Coordinates of C-alpha atoms and ligand atoms in Angstrom, one line a residue:
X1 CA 7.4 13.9 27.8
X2 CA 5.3 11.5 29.6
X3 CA 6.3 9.6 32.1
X4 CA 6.2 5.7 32.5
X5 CA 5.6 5.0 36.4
X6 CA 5.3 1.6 38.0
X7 CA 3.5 0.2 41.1
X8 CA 5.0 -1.1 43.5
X9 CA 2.8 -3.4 45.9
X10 CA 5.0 -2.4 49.4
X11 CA 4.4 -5.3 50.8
X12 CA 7.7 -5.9 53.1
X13 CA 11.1 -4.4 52.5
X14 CA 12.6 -7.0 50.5
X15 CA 9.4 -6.7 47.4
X16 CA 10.1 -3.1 47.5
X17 CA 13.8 -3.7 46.6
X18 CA 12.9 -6.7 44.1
X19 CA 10.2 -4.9 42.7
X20 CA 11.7 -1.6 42.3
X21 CA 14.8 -3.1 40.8
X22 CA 12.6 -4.9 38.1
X23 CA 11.0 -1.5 37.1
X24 CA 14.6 0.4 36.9
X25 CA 15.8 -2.5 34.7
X26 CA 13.1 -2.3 32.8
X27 CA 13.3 1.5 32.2
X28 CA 10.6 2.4 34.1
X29 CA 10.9 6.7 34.9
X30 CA 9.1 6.9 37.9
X31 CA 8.4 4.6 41.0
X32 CA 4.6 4.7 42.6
X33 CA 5.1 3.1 46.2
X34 CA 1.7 1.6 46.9
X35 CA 1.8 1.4 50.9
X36 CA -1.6 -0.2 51.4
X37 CA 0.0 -3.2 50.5
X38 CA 2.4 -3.3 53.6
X39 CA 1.6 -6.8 55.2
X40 CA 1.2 -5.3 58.5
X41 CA -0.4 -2.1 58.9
X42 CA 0.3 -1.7 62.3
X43 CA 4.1 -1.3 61.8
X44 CA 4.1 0.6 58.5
X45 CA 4.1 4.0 60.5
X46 CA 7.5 2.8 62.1
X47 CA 8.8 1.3 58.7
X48 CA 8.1 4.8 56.3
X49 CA 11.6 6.2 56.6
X50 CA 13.3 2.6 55.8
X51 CA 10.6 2.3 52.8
X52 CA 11.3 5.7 51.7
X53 CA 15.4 5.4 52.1
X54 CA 14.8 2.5 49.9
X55 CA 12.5 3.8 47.3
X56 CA 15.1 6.6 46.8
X57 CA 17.8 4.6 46.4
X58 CA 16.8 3.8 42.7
X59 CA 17.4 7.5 41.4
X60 CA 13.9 7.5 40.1
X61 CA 11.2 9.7 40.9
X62 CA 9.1 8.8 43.7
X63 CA 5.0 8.6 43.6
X64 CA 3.9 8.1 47.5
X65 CA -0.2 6.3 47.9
X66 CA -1.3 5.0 50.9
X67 CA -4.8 4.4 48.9
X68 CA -7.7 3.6 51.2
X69 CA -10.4 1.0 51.4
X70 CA -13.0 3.4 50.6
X71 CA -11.3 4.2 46.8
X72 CA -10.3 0.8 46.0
X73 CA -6.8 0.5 48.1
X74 CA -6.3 -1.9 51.3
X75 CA -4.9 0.7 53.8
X76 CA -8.2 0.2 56.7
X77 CA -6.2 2.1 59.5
X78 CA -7.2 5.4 60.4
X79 CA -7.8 8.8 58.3
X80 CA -5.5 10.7 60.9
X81 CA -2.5 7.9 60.8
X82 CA -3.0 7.9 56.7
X83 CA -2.2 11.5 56.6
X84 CA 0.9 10.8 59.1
X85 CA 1.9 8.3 57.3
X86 CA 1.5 10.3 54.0
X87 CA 3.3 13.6 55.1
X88 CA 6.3 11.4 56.5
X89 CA 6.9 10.6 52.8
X90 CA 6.9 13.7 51.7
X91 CA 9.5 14.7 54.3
X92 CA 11.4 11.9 53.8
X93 CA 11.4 12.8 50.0
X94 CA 8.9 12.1 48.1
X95 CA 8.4 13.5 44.9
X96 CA 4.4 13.3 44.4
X97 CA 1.7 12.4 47.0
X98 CA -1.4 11.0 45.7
X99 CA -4.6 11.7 48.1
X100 CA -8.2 11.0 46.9
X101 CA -10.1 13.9 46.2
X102 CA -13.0 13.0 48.9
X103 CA -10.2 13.0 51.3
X104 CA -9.3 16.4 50.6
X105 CA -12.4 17.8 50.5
X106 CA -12.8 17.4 53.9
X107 CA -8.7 17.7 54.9
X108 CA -6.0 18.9 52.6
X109 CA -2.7 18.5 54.4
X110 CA 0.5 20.4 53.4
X111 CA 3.3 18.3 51.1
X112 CA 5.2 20.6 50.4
X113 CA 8.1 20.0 49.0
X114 CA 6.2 17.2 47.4
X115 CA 3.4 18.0 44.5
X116 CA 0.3 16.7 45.6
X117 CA -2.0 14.7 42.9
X118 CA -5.2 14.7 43.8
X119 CA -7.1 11.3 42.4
X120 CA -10.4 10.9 41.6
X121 CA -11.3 6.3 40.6
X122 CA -14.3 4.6 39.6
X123 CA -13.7 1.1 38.9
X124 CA -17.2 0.3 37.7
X125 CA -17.9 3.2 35.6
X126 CA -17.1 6.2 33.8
X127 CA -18.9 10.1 34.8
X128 CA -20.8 11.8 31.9
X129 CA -18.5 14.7 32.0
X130 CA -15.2 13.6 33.7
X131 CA -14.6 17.9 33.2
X132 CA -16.6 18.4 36.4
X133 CA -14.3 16.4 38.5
X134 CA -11.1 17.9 37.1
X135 CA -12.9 21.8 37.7
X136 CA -13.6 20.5 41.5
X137 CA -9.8 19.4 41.9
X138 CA -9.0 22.6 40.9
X139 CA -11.2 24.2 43.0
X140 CA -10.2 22.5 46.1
X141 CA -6.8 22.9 45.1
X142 CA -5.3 24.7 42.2
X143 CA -1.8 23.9 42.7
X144 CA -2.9 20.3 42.6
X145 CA -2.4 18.0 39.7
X146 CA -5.7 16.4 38.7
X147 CA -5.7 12.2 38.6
X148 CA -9.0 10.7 37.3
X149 CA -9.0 7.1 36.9
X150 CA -12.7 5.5 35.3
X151 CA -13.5 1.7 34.0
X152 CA -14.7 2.3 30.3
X153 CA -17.2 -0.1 29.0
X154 CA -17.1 0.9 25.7
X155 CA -14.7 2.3 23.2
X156 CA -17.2 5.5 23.6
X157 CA -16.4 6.2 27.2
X158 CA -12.9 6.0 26.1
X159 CA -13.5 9.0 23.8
X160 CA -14.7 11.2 27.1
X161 CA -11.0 10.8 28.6
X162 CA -9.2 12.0 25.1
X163 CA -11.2 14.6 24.8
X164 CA -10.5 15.3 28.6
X165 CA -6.6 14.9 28.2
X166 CA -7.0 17.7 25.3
X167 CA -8.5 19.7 27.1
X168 CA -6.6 19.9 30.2
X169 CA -3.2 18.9 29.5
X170 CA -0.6 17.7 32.2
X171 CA -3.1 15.8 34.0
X172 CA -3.4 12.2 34.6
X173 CA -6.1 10.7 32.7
X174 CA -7.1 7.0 32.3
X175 CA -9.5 5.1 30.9
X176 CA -9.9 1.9 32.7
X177 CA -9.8 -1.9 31.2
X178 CA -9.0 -2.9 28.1
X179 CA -11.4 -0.5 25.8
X180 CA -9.0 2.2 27.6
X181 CA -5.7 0.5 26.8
X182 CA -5.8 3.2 23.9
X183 CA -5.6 6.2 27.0
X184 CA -2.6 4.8 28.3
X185 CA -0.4 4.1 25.1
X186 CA -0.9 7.4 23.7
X187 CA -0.7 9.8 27.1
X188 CA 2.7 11.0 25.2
X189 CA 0.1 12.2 22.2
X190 CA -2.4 14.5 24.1
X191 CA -0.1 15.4 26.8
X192 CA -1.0 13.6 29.8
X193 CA 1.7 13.6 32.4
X194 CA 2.0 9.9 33.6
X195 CA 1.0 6.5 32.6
X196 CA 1.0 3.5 34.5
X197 CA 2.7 0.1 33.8
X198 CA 2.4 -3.0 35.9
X199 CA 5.7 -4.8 36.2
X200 CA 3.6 -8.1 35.1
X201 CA 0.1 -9.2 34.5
X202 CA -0.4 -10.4 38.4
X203 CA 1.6 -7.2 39.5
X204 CA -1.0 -5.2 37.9
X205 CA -2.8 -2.4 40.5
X206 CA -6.1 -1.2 38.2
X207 CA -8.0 -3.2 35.0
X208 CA -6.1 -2.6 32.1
X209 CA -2.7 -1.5 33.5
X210 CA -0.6 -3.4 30.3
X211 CA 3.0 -4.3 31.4
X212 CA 6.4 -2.1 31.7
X213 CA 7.7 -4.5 28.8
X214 CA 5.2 -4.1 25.9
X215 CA 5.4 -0.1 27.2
X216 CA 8.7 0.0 26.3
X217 CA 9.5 -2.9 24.0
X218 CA 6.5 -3.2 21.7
X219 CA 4.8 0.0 21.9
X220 CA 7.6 2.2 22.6
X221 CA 5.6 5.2 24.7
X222 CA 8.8 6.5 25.2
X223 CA 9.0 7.9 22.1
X224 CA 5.2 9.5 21.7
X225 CA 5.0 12.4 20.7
X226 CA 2.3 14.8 19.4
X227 CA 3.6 14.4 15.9
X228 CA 2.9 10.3 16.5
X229 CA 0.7 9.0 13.8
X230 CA -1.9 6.6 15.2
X231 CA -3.3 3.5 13.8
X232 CA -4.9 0.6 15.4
X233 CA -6.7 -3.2 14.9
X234 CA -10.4 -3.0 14.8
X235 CA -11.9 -6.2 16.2
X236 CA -13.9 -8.1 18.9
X237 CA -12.1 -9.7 20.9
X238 CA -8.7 -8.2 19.7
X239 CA -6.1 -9.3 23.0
X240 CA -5.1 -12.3 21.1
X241 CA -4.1 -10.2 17.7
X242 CA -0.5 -10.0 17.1
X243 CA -0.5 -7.1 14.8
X244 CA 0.4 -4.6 17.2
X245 CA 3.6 -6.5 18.0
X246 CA 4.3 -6.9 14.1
X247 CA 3.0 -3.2 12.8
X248 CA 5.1 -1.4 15.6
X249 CA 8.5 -3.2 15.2
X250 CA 7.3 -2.5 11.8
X251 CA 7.7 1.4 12.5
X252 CA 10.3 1.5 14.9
X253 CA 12.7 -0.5 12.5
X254 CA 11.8 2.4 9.8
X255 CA 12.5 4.5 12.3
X256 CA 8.0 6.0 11.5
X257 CA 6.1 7.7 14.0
X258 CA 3.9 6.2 14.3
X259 CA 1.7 3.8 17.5
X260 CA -0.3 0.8 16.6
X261 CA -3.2 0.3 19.1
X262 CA -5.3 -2.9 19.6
X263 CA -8.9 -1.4 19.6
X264 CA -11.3 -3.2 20.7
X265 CA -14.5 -2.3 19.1
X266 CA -17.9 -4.5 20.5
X267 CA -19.9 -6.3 17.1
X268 CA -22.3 -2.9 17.4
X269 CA -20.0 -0.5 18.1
X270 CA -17.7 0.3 14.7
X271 CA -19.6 3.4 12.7
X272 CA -19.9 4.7 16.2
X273 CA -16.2 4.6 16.7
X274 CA -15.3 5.4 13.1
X275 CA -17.6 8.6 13.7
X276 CA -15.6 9.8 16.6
X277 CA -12.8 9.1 14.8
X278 CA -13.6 11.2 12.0
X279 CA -14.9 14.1 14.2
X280 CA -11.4 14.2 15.7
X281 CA -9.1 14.9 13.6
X282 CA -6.9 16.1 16.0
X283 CA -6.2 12.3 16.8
X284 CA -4.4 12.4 13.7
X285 CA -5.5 8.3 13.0
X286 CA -4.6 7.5 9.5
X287 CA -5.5 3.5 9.0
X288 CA -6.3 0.3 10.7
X289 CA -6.5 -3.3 10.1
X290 CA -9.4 -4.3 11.0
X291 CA -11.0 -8.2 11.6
X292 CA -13.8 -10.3 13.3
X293 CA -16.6 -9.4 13.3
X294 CA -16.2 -5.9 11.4
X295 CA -14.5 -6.4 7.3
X296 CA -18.1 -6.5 6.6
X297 CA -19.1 -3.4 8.4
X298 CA -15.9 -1.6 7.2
X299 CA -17.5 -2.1 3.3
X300 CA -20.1 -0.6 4.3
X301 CA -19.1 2.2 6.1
X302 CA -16.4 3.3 3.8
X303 CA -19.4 3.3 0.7
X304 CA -21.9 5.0 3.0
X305 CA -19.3 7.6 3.7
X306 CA -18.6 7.7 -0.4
X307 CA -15.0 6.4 -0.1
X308 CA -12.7 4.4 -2.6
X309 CA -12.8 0.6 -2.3
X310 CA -10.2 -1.1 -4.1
X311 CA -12.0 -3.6 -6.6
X312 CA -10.1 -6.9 -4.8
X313 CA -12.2 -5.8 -1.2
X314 CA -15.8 -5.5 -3.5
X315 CA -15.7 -8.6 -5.0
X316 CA -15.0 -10.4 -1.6
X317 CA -17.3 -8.2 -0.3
X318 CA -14.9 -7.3 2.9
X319 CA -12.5 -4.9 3.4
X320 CA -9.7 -5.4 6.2
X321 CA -7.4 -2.0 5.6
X322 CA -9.1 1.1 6.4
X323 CA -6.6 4.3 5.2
X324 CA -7.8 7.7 6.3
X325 CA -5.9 10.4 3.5
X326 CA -4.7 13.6 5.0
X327 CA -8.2 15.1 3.8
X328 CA -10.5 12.6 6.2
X329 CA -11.3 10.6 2.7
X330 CA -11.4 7.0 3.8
X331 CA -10.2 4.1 1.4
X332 CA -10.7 0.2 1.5
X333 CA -8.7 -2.6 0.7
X334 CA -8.2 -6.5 1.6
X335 CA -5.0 -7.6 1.9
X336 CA -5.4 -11.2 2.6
X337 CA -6.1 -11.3 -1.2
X338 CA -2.3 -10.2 -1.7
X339 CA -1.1 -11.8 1.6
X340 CA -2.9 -15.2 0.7
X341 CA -1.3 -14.8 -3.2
X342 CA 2.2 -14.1 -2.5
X343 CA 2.1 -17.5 0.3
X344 CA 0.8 -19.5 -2.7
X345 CA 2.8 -18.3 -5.2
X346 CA 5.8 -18.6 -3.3
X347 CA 4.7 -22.3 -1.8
X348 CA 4.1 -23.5 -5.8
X349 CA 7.6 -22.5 -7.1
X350 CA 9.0 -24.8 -4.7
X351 CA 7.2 -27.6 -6.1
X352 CA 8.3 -25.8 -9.5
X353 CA 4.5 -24.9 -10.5
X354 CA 2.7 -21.3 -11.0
X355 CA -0.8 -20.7 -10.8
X356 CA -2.6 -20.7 -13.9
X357 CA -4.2 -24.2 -14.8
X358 CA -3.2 -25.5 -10.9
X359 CA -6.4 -27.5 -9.8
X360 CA -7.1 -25.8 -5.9
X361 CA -9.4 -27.4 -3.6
X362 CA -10.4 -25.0 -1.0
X363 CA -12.3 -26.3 2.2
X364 CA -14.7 -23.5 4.0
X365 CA -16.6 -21.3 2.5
X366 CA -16.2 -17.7 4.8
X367 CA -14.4 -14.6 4.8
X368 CA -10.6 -15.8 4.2
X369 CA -12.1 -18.4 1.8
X370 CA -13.9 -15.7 -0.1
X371 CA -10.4 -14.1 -0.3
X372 CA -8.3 -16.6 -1.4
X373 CA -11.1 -18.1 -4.0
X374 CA -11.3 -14.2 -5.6
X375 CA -7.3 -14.3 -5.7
X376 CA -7.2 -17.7 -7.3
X377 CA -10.1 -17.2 -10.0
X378 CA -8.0 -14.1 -11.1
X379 CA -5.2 -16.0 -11.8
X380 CA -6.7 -18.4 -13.7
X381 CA -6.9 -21.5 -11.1
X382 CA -9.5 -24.1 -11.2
X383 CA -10.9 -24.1 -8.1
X384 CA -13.8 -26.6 -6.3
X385 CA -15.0 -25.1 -3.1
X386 CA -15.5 -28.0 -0.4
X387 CA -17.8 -26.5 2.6
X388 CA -19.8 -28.0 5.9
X389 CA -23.3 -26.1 4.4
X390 CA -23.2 -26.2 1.2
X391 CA -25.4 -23.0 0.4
X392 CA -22.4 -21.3 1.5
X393 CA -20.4 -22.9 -0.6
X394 CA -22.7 -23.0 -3.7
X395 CA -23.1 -18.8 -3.2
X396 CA -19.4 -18.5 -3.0
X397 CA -18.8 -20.3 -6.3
X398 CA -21.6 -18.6 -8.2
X399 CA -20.3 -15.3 -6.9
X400 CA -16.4 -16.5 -8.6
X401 CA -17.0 -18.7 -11.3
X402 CA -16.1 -22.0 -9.9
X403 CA -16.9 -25.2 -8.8
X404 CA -18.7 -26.8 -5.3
X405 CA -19.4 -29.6 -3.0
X406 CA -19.8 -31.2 0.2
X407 CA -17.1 -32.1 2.6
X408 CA -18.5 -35.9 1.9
X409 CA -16.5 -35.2 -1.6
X410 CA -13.1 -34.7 -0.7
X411 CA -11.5 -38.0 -1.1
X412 CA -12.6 -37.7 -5.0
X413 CA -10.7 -34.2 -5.1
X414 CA -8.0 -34.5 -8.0
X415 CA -6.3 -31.1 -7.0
X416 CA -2.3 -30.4 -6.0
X417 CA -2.9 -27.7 -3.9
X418 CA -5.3 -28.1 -0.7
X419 CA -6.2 -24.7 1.3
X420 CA -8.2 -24.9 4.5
X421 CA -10.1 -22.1 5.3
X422 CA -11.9 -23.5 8.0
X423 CA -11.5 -22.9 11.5
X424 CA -10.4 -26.4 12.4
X425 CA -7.2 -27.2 14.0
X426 CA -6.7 -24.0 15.4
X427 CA -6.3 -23.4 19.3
X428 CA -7.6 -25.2 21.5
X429 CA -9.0 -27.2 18.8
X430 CA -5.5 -28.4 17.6
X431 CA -6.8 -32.3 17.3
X432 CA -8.8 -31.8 14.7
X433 CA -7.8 -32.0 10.8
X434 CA -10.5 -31.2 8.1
X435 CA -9.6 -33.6 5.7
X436 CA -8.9 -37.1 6.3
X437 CA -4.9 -37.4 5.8
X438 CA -5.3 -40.3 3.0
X439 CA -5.7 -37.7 0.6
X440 CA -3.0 -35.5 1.0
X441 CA -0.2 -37.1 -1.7
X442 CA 3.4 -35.8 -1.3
X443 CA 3.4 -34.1 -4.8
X444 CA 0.9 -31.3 -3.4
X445 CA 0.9 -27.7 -1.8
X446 CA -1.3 -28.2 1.4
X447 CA -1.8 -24.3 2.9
X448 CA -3.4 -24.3 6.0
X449 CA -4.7 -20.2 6.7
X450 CA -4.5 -20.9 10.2
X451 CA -1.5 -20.3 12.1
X452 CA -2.4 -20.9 16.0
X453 CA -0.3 -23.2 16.1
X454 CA 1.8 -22.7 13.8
X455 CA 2.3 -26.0 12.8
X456 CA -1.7 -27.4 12.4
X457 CA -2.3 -30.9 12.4
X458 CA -2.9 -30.8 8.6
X459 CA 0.3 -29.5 8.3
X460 CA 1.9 -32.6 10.3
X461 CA 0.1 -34.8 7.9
X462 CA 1.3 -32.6 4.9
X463 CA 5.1 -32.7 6.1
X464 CA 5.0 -36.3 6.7
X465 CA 3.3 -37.6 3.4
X466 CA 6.3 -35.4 1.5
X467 CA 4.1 -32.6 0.5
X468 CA 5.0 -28.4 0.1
X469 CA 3.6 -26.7 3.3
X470 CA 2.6 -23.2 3.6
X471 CA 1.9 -21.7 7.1
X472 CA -0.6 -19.5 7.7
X473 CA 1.6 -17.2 9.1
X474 CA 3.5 -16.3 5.7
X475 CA -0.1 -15.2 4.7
X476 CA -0.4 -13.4 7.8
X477 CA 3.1 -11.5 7.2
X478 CA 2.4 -10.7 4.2
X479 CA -0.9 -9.1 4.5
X480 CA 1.1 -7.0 7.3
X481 CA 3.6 -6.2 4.9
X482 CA 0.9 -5.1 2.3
X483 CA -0.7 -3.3 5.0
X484 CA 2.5 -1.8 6.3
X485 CA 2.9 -0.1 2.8
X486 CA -0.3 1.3 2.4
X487 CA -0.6 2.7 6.0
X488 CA 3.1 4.8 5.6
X489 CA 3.7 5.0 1.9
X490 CA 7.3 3.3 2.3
X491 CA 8.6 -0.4 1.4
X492 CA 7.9 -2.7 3.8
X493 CA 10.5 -4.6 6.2
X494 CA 9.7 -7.6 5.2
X495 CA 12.4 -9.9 7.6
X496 CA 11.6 -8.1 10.5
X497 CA 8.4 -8.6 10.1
X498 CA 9.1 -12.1 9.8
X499 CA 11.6 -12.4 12.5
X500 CA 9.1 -10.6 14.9
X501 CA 6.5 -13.3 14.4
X502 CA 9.4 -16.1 15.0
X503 CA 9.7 -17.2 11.5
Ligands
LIG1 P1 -15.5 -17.7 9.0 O1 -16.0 -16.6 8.1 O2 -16.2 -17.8 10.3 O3 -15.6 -19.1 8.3 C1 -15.4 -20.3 8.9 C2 -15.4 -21.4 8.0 O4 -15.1 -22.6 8.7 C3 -16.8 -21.7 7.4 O5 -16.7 -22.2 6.1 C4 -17.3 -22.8 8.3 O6 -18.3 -23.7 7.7 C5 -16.1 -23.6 8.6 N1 -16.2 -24.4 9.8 C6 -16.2 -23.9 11.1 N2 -16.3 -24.9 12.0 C7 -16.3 -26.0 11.2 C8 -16.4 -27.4 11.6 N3 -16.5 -27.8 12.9 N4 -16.5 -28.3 10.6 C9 -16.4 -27.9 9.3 N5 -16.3 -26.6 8.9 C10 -16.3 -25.7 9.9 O7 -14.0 -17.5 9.4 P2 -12.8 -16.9 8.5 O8 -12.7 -15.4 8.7 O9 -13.0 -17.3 7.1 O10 -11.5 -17.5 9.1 C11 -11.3 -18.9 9.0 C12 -9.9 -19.2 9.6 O11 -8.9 -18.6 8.8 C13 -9.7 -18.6 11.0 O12 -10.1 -19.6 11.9 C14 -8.2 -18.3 11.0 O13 -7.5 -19.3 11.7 C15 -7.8 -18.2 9.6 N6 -7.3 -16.9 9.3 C16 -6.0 -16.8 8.9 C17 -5.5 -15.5 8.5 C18 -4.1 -15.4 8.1 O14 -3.6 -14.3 7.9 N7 -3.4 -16.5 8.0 C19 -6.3 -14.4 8.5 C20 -7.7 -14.6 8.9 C21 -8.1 -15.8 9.3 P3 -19.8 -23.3 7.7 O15 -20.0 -22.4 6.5 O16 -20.5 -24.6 7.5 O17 -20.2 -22.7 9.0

């Protein structure tokens, strides 16, 4: 099983304990004690058997790295004292010695009884074929375990570290920054020995390091496995997206195997990825949700690759649930449709109302508009599409069937249930409203789709004038739930879903 091991910057004796503490609470397996952060260098040689005492002391494994300037650590004393300082630890009990692989090349010391890793970084890029370095470790010393660490600029690169870990597993391999994020999550998959956690964001010791908590908490490495289904978010950016934290308590409430990965996947980048995907099967994906700037692309794809697309995702003309069947055939869908439905639905009964003959005025004219306006023509709604440029809006309502106009014709809107589509009022825009509040009247259903914050300054204006509000959020969950049944074939858990998103 892989293990979950956690830098420590050693920067004086009572950090070490503080820090060290924080990783055993937070059920870290291993302890990495990073030396080059002791504040004074000159007395670190006469501190190592204290440190080491110390780092014991927690009943974890022990990692020792005295990393040097020259690989991207602080230690600037000399080579000879480094190795001193180095094979104290070991006799003092370390389990693991990490030592760069230039270092060894030109000295190996003797460990023993610790296991040496021998570490190979490169924080700006990643080596064409990351197999050479591995062969050299082994060359230089085959008792050695093999560390490469290398920034990935692209979800590509990424791929050369899988197929690295697959190839030689029970080495440490990482992808570095956050289009690696995937290599560190799913070590426990392809058999990579450790993976490092920071204990928090500013405690973090390479690009991309996520914390100990989500580790544990929202991603749950510990229980990877090579049985673990994958799945993922496809977007760009994707650090903000909250379905990993709702997918993955999702799974683990089921008790499924399976990981939910953020992916992030640059606006030219997605049939490249969804090509590796499908020529590694052995990374057992089977669906992702997938949003800005890709539903589009994700159509397309799944048709070029002669796929199913469920009819709701062609008329919108987006799809934003890719499924992978156990035979590589990919299908399409768009939840929002059903997620944006349900939120409606359920927002009209409380005002005692259904959906056919309700007059909807819908304000925007994109993707989540184009959703909601299919959902709503199918069930009979009258719906006026209100949009900034209004060939948007008039192309939208000759593609459903319904009515248009400018923003400048709100105020003469006679409809009891207002949707905004737009972006406006979402973070860090949370001023603005896109209607003027004098024509919100309390006997309507005002649905705002956005949901950052989750109380919009349309919504304010709705809740004070007496009218129904529906968050975006209960769209949001209920896509997820939508999503959750098509990606595992089992009913949804609908209140922990909910509860996970703090509603
Ligand atoms: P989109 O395709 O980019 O469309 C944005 C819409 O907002 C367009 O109609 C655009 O008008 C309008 N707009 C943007 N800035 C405006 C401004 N300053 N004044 C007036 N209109 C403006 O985006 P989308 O994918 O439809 O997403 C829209 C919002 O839906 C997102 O911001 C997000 O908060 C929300 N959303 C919610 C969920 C959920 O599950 N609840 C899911 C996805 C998205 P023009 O056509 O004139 O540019």
């Amino acid at each position: 099983m892989t293990k979950i091991i956690v830098p420590i910057k050693v920067e004086n004796l009572d950090r070490l304990r503080e820090q060290a503490q924080a990783a055993l609470d937070g059920k870290a397996d291993m302890l990495e004690l990073r030396l080059d952060y002791w504040q004074n260098p000159e007395t670190l040689w006469h501190n190592i058997g204290e440190i080491m005492r110390i780092g014991k002391s927690y009943n974890l494994k022990v990692l020792v790295t005295c990393r040097a300037g020259w690989e991207g650590g602080l230690y600037s004393g000399s080579e000879e004292t480094r190795m001193s300082i180095l094979k104290a630890a070991a006799n003092a009990g370390a389990n693991y010695i990490d030592l760069e692989l230039k270092a060894a090349q030109k000295h190996l010391p003797d460990f023993a009884p610790a296991y040496t890793i021998l570490s190979f970084h490169d924080f700006d890029g990643m080596p064409d074929d990351p197999q050479e370095i591995v062969d050299t470790i082994s060359t230089v010393c085959p008792t050695a375990i093999a560390k490469i660490a290398c920034k990935a600029s692209s979800i590509t690169e990424t791929f050369r570290i899988l197929d690295l870990l697959k190839a030689n597993p029970g080495i440490i391999a990482i992808a570095m920054g956050y289009e690696g994020i995937i290599t560190r999550l799913t070590a426990g998959k392809f058999g990579g020995r450790l993976t490092f956690a920071a204990l928090n964001n500013a405690d973090a010791t390479a690009p991309g390091q996520i914390t100990l908590e989500q580790m544990t908490e929202m991603y749950h490495v510990h229980k990877c496995s090579p049985q673990t289904k994958l799945f993922g978010v496809i977007g760009s950016p994707i650090s903000h997206s909250r379905s990993p934290e709702i997918h993955n308590r999702a799974f683990d409430h089921c008790g499924f195997d399976g990981m939910y990965l953020p992916l992030l996947i640059g606006p030219d980048e997605f049939s490249i990825f969804m090509d590796n995907i499908s020529s590694r099967t052995w990374l057992d994906f089977s669906g992702f949700s997938v949003t800005i700037p890709h539903k589009h692309n994700a159509l397309e794809y799944i048709k070029a690759k002669c796929g199913h697309i469920d009819p709701a995702a062609e008329i919108i003309g987006a799809v934003n649930t890719i499924i992978i069947g156990e035979d590589g055939k990919l299908s399409g869908y768009n939840t929002d449709y059903y997620g944006a439905l349900k939120a409606i639905i359920d927002g009209l009964a409380r005002n005692s109302r259904t959906l056919p003959g309700t007059k909807a005025a819908i304000v925007g004219s994109g993707g989540v508009a184009r959703a909601i306006v299919t959902a709503l023509v199918d069930n009979k709604v009258e719906v006026t599409i209100y949009n900034r440029t209004i060939s948007r809006a008039k192309e939208l309502a000759e593609t459903c069937g319904c009515k248009y106009a400018g923003l400048e014709k709100l105020p003469d809107m006679q409809a009891s249930l207002l949707i905004n589509c737009t972006s406006l009022g979402m973070e860090p825009d949370i001023e603005s409203c896109p209607v003027d509040p004098e024509i919100i009247k309390p006997d309507m259903v005002v649905f705002d789709t956005v949901y950052v914050p989750l109380e919009t300054k349309l919504l304010k204006y709705a809740h004070a004038s007496g009218a129904v509000c529906i968050s975006g959020l209960d769209m949001f969950i209920n896509q997820a739930v939508k999503q959750f049944e098509l990606f595992t074939g089992k009913e949804a858990p609908h209140e922990t879903m909910s509860n996970t998103m703090g509603k």
